[in-house]
Short mmCIF file of C-alpha atoms in Angstrom, two decimals:
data_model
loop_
_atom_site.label_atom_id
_atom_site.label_comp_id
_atom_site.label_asym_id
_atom_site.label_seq_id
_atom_site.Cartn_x
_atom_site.Cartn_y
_atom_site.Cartn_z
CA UNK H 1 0.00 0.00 0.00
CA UNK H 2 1.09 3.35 -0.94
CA UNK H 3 2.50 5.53 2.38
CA UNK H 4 -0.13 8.64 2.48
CA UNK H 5 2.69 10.69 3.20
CA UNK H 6 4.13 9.98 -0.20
CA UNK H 7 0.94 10.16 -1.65
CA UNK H 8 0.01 13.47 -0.41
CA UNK H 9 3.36 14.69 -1.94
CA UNK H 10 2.65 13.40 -4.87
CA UNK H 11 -0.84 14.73 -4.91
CA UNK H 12 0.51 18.22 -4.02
CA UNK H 13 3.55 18.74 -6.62
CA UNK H 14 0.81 17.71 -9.00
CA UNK H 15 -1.26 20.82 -8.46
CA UNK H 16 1.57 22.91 -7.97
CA UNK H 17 3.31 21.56 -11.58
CA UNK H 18 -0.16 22.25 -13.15
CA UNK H 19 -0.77 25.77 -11.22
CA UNK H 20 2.93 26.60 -12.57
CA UNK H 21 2.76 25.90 -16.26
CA UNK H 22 -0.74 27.26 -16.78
CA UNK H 23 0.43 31.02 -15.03
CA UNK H 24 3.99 30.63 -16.84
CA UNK H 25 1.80 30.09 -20.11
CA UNK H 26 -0.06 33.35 -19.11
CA UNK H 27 -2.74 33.61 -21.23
CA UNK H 28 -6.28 35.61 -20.95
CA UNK H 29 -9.08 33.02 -19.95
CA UNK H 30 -12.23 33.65 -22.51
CA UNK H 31 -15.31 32.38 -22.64
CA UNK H 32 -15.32 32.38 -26.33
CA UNK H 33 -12.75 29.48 -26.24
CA UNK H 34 -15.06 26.21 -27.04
CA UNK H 35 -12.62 23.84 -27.32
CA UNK H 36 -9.15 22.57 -27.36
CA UNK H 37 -6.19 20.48 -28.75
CA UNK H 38 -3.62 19.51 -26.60
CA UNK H 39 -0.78 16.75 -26.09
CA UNK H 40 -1.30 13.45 -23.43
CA UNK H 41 2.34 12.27 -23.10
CA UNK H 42 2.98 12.06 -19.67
CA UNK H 43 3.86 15.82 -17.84
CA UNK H 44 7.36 15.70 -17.71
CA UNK H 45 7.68 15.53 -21.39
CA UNK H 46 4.31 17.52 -22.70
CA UNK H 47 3.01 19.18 -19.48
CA UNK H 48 4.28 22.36 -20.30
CA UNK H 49 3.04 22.56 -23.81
CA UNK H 50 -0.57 21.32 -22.45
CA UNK H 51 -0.71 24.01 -20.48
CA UNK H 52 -1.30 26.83 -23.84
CA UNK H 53 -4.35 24.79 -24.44
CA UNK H 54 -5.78 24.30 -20.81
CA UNK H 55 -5.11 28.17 -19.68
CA UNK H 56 -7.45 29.36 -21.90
CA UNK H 57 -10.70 28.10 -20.67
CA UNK H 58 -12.83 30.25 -18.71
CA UNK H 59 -14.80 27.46 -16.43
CA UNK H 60 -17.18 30.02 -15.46
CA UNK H 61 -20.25 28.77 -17.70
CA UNK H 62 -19.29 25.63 -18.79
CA UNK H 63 -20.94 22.45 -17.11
CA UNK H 64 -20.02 19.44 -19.41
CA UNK H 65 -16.66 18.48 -21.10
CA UNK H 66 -16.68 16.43 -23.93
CA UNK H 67 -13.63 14.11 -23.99
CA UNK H 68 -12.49 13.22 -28.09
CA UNK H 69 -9.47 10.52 -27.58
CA UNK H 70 -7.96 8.36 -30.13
CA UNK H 71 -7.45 4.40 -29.27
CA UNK H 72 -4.41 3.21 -28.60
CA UNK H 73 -4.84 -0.29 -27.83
CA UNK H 74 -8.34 -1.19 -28.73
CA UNK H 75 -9.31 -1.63 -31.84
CA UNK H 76 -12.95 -0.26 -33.40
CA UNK H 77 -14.20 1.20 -36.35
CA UNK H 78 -16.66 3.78 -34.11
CA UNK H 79 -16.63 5.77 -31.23
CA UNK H 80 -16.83 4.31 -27.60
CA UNK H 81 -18.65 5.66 -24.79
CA UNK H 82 -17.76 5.08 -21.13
CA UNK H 83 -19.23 3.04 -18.98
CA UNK H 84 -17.43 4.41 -15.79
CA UNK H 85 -19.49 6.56 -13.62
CA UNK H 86 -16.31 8.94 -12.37
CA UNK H 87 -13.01 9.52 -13.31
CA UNK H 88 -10.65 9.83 -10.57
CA UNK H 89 -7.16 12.21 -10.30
CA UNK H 90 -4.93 12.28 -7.66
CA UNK H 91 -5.82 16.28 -7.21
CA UNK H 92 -10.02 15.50 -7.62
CA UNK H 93 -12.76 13.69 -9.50
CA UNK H 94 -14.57 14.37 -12.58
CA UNK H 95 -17.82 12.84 -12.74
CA UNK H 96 -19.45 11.36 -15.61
CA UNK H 97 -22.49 12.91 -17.04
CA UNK H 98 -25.08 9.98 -16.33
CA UNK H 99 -27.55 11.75 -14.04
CA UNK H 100 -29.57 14.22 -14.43
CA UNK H 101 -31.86 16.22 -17.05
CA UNK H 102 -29.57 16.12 -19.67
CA UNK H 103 -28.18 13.04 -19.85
CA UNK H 104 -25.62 13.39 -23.17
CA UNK H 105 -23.97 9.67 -22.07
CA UNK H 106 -27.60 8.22 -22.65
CA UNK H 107 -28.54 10.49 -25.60
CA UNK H 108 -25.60 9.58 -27.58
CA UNK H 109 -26.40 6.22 -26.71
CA UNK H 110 -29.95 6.36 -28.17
CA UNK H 111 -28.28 7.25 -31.25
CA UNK H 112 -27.06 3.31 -31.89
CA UNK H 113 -23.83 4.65 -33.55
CA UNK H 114 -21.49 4.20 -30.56
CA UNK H 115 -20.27 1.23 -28.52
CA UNK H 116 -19.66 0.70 -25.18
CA UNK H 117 -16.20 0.47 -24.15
CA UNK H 118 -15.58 -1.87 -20.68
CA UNK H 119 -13.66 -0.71 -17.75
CA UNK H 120 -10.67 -2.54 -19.01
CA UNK H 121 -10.33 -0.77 -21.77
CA UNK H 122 -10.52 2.38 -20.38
CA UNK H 123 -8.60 2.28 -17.86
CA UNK H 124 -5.68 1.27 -20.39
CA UNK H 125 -6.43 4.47 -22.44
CA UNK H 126 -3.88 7.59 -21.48
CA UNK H 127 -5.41 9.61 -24.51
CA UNK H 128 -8.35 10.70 -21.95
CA UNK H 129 -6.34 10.27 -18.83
CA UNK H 130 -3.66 12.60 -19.06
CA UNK H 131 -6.09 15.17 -20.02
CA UNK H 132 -8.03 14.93 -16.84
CA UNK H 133 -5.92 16.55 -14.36
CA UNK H 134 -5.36 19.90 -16.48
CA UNK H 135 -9.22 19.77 -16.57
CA UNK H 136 -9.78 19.20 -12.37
CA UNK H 137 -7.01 21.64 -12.09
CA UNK H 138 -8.95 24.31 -14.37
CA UNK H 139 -12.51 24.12 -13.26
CA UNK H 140 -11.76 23.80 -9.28
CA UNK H 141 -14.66 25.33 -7.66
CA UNK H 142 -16.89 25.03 -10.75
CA UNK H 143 -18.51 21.72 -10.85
CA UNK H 144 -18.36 20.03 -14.30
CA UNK H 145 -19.49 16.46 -15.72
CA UNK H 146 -17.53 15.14 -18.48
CA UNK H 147 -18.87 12.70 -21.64
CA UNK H 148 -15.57 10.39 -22.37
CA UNK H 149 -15.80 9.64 -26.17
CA UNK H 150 -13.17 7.04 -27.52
CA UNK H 151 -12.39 7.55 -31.30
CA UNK H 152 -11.75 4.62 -33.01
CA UNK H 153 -9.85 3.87 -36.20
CA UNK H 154 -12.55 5.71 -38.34
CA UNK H 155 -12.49 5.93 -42.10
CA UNK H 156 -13.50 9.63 -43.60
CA UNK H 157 -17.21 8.89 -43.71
CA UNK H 158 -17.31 7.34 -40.33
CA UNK H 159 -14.89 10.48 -39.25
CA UNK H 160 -18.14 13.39 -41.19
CA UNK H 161 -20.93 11.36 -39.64
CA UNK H 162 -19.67 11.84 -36.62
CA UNK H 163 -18.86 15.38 -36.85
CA UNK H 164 -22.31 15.76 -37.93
CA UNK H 165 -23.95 14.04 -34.71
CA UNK H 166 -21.50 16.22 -32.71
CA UNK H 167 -22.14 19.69 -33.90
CA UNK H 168 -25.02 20.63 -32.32
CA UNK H 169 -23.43 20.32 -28.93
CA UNK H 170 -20.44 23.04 -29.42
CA UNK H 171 -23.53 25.31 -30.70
CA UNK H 172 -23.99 25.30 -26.66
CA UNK H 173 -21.76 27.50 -24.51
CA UNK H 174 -22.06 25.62 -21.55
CA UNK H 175 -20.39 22.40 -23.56
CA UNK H 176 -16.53 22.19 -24.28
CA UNK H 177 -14.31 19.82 -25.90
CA UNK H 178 -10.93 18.44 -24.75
CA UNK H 179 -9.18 16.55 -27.80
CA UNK H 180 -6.60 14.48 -27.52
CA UNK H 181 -3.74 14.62 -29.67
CA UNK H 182 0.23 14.28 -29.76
CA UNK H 183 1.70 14.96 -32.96
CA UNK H 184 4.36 13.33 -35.33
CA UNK H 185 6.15 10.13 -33.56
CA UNK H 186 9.72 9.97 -35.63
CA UNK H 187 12.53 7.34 -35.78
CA UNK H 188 12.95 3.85 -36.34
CA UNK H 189 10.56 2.74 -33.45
CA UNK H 190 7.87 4.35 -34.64
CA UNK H 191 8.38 3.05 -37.83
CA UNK H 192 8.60 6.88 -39.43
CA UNK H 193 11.68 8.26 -40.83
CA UNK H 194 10.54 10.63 -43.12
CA UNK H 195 13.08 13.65 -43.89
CA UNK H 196 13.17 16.56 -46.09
CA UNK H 197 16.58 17.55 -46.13
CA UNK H 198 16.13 21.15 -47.82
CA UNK H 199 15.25 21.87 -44.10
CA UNK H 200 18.25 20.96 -42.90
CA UNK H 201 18.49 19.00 -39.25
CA UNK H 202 15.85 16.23 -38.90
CA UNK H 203 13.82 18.18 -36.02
CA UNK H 204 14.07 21.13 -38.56
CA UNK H 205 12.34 18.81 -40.96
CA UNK H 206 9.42 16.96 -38.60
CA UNK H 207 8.73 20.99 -37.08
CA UNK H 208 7.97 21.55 -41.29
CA UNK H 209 5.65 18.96 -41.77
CA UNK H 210 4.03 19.39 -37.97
CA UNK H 211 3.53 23.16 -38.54
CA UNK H 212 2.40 21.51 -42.83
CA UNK H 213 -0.32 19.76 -40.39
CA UNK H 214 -1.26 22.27 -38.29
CA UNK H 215 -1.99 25.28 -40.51
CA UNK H 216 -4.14 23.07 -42.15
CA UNK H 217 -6.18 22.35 -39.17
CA UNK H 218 -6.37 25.83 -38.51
CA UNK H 219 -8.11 25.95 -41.64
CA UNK H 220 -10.85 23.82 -40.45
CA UNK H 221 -10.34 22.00 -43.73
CA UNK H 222 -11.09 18.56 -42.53
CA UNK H 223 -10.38 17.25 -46.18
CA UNK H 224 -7.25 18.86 -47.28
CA UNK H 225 -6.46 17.47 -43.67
CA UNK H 226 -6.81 13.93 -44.67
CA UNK H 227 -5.03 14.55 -47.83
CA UNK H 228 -2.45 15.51 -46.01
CA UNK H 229 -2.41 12.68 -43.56
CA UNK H 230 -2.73 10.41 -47.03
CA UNK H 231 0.58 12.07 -48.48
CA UNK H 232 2.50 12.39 -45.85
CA UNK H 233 1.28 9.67 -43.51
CA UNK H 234 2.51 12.14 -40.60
CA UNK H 235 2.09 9.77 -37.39
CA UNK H 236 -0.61 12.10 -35.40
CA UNK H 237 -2.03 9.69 -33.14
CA UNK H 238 -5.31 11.82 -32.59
CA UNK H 239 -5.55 12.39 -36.34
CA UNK H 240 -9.34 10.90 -36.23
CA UNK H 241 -10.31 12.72 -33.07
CA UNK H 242 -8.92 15.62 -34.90
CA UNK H 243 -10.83 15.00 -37.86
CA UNK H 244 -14.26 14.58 -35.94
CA UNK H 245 -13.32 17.93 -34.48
CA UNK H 246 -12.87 19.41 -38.15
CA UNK H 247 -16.21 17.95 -38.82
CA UNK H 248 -18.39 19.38 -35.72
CA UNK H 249 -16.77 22.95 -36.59
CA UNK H 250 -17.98 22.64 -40.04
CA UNK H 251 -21.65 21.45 -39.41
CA UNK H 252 -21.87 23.93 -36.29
CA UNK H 253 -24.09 27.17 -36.52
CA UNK H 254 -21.29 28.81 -34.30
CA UNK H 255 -18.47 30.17 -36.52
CA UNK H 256 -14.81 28.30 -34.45
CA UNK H 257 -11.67 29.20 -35.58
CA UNK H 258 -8.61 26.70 -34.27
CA UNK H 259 -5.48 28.63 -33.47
CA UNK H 260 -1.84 27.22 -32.31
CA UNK H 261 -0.63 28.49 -29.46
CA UNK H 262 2.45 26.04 -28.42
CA UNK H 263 4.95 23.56 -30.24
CA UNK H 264 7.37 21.46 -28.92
CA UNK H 265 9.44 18.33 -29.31
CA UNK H 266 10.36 15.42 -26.95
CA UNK H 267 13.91 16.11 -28.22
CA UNK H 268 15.74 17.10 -31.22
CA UNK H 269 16.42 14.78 -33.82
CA UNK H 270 19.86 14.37 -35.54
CA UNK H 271 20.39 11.73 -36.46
CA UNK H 272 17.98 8.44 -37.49
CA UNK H 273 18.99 6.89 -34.34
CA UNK H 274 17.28 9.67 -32.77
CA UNK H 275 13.60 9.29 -32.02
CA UNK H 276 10.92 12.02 -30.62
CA UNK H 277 7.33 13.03 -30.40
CA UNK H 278 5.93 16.35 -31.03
CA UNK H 279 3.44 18.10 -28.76
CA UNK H 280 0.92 21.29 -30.16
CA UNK H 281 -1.26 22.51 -28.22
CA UNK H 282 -4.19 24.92 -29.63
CA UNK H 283 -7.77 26.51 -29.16
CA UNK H 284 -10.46 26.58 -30.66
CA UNK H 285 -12.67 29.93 -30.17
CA UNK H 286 -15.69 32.08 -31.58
CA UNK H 287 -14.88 33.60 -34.43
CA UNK H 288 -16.88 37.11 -34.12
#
């Protein structure tokens, strides 16, 4: 059993890691901010990055997260709902939105497009998990209910219908939407060398085809997105999450606009011994 000492330690350098990035990141909280892209490696390598997504949000109106994570280990062709009731941090809870008027967890449900993922399965899942402490951290004092959606290995119509059945809920202020999403894995074992050498070093050359990426998504362009992901085959694990994303913003009423705020790398590559991951972090707001 874990010594409580220890654990309380733990518990607070957590809070004071997450307070420290978010006021080092220093940006205005707005309640225009619907959304949000951000990394889920674990804190010592994309903490700091997370935090330009996280320090936007302005909890004071918003009463239900929605949770967009690709699958690592499981595989589907849809999306998976929870079947937990709470997800617990070491620094607080986040319940799940299953009681209540508006029950979203049941609604979606109804809609016979999603599956049920088990308790195994998410628990195995970081994609969600790493995102939930930024998210206790952020809406302390404001209580908040979150829908968990895991997004399977979707192909592009799976990827618009989706979008579709999502849209309607960023159309509501009090919703928001956490996606999940580190960006290229390079080196040999990630099975992804690719190099343009007119860029010079190799972390010159995966910051090109990240930033390639990015500004598209800033676009909102969900299909020069995937035409990108088809040329270049860039290994963004939360590509499909990112893609549903695309597709809500398209089919919403509100007018979103997704702006990078924060790039990094794991490391810098030099060689193709060298591996690393790439972390952007971004928001997505109300374009007046």
């Amino acid at each position: 059993m874990q010594d409580l000492g220890t654990l309380i330690t733990v518990t607070k350098k957590l809070a004071e890691e997450l307070d420290g990035w978010i006021t080092a990141a220093g940006l205005p909280k707005s309640s225009d901010v619907r959304g949000v892209i951000a990394p889920h490696a674990g804190y010592s390598y994309s903490g700091r990055a997370a935090a330009y997504a996280f320090g936007n949000i302005d909890p004071t109106n918003i009463s239900r997260v929605f949770l967009l994570g690709p699958s690592h280990h499981y595989y589907t062709p849809k999306c998976a709902l929870s079947t937990a009731t709470v997800y617990k941090t070491p620094i607080g809870d986040l319940p799940i939105d299953l009681e209540g008027e508006l029950r979203f967890i049941e609604e979606l449900k109804a809609t016979g497009k999603f599956e049920l993922m088990n308790l195994r399965v998410d628990e195995a899942e970081h994609s969600m998990e790493m995102h939930l402490p930024y998210l206790v951290k952020v809406f302390e004092g404001h209580p908040v209910k979150v829908v968990p959606i895991l997004v399977g290995a979707l192909g592009a119509e799976n990827e618009a219908m989706y979008g579709k059945l999502l849209a309607k809920y960023i159309d509501d202020p009090q919703n928001f939407f956490s996606v999940s999403s580190d960006f290229c894995h390079w080196g040999s074992r990630f099975n992804y060398i690719h190099y343009d050498k007119k860029y010079g070093a190799i972390h010159k050359s995966i910051e090109a085809l990240d930033k390639m990426g990015m500004d598209i998504i800033e676009t909102g362009d969900a299909d020069a997105f995937k035409e990108y992901l088809s040329e270049y085959d860039n290994t963004i694990c939360g590509r499909h999450p990112i893609s549903v994303f695309l597709h809500m913003l398209r089919n919403s009423s509100t007018r979103i606009k997704i702006k990078f705020l924060r790039y990094e790398q794991s490391s810098q590559c030099k060689t193709t011994r060298d591996s690393s991951v790439s972390y952007a972090s971004a928001a997505a707001k109300v374009d007046a």
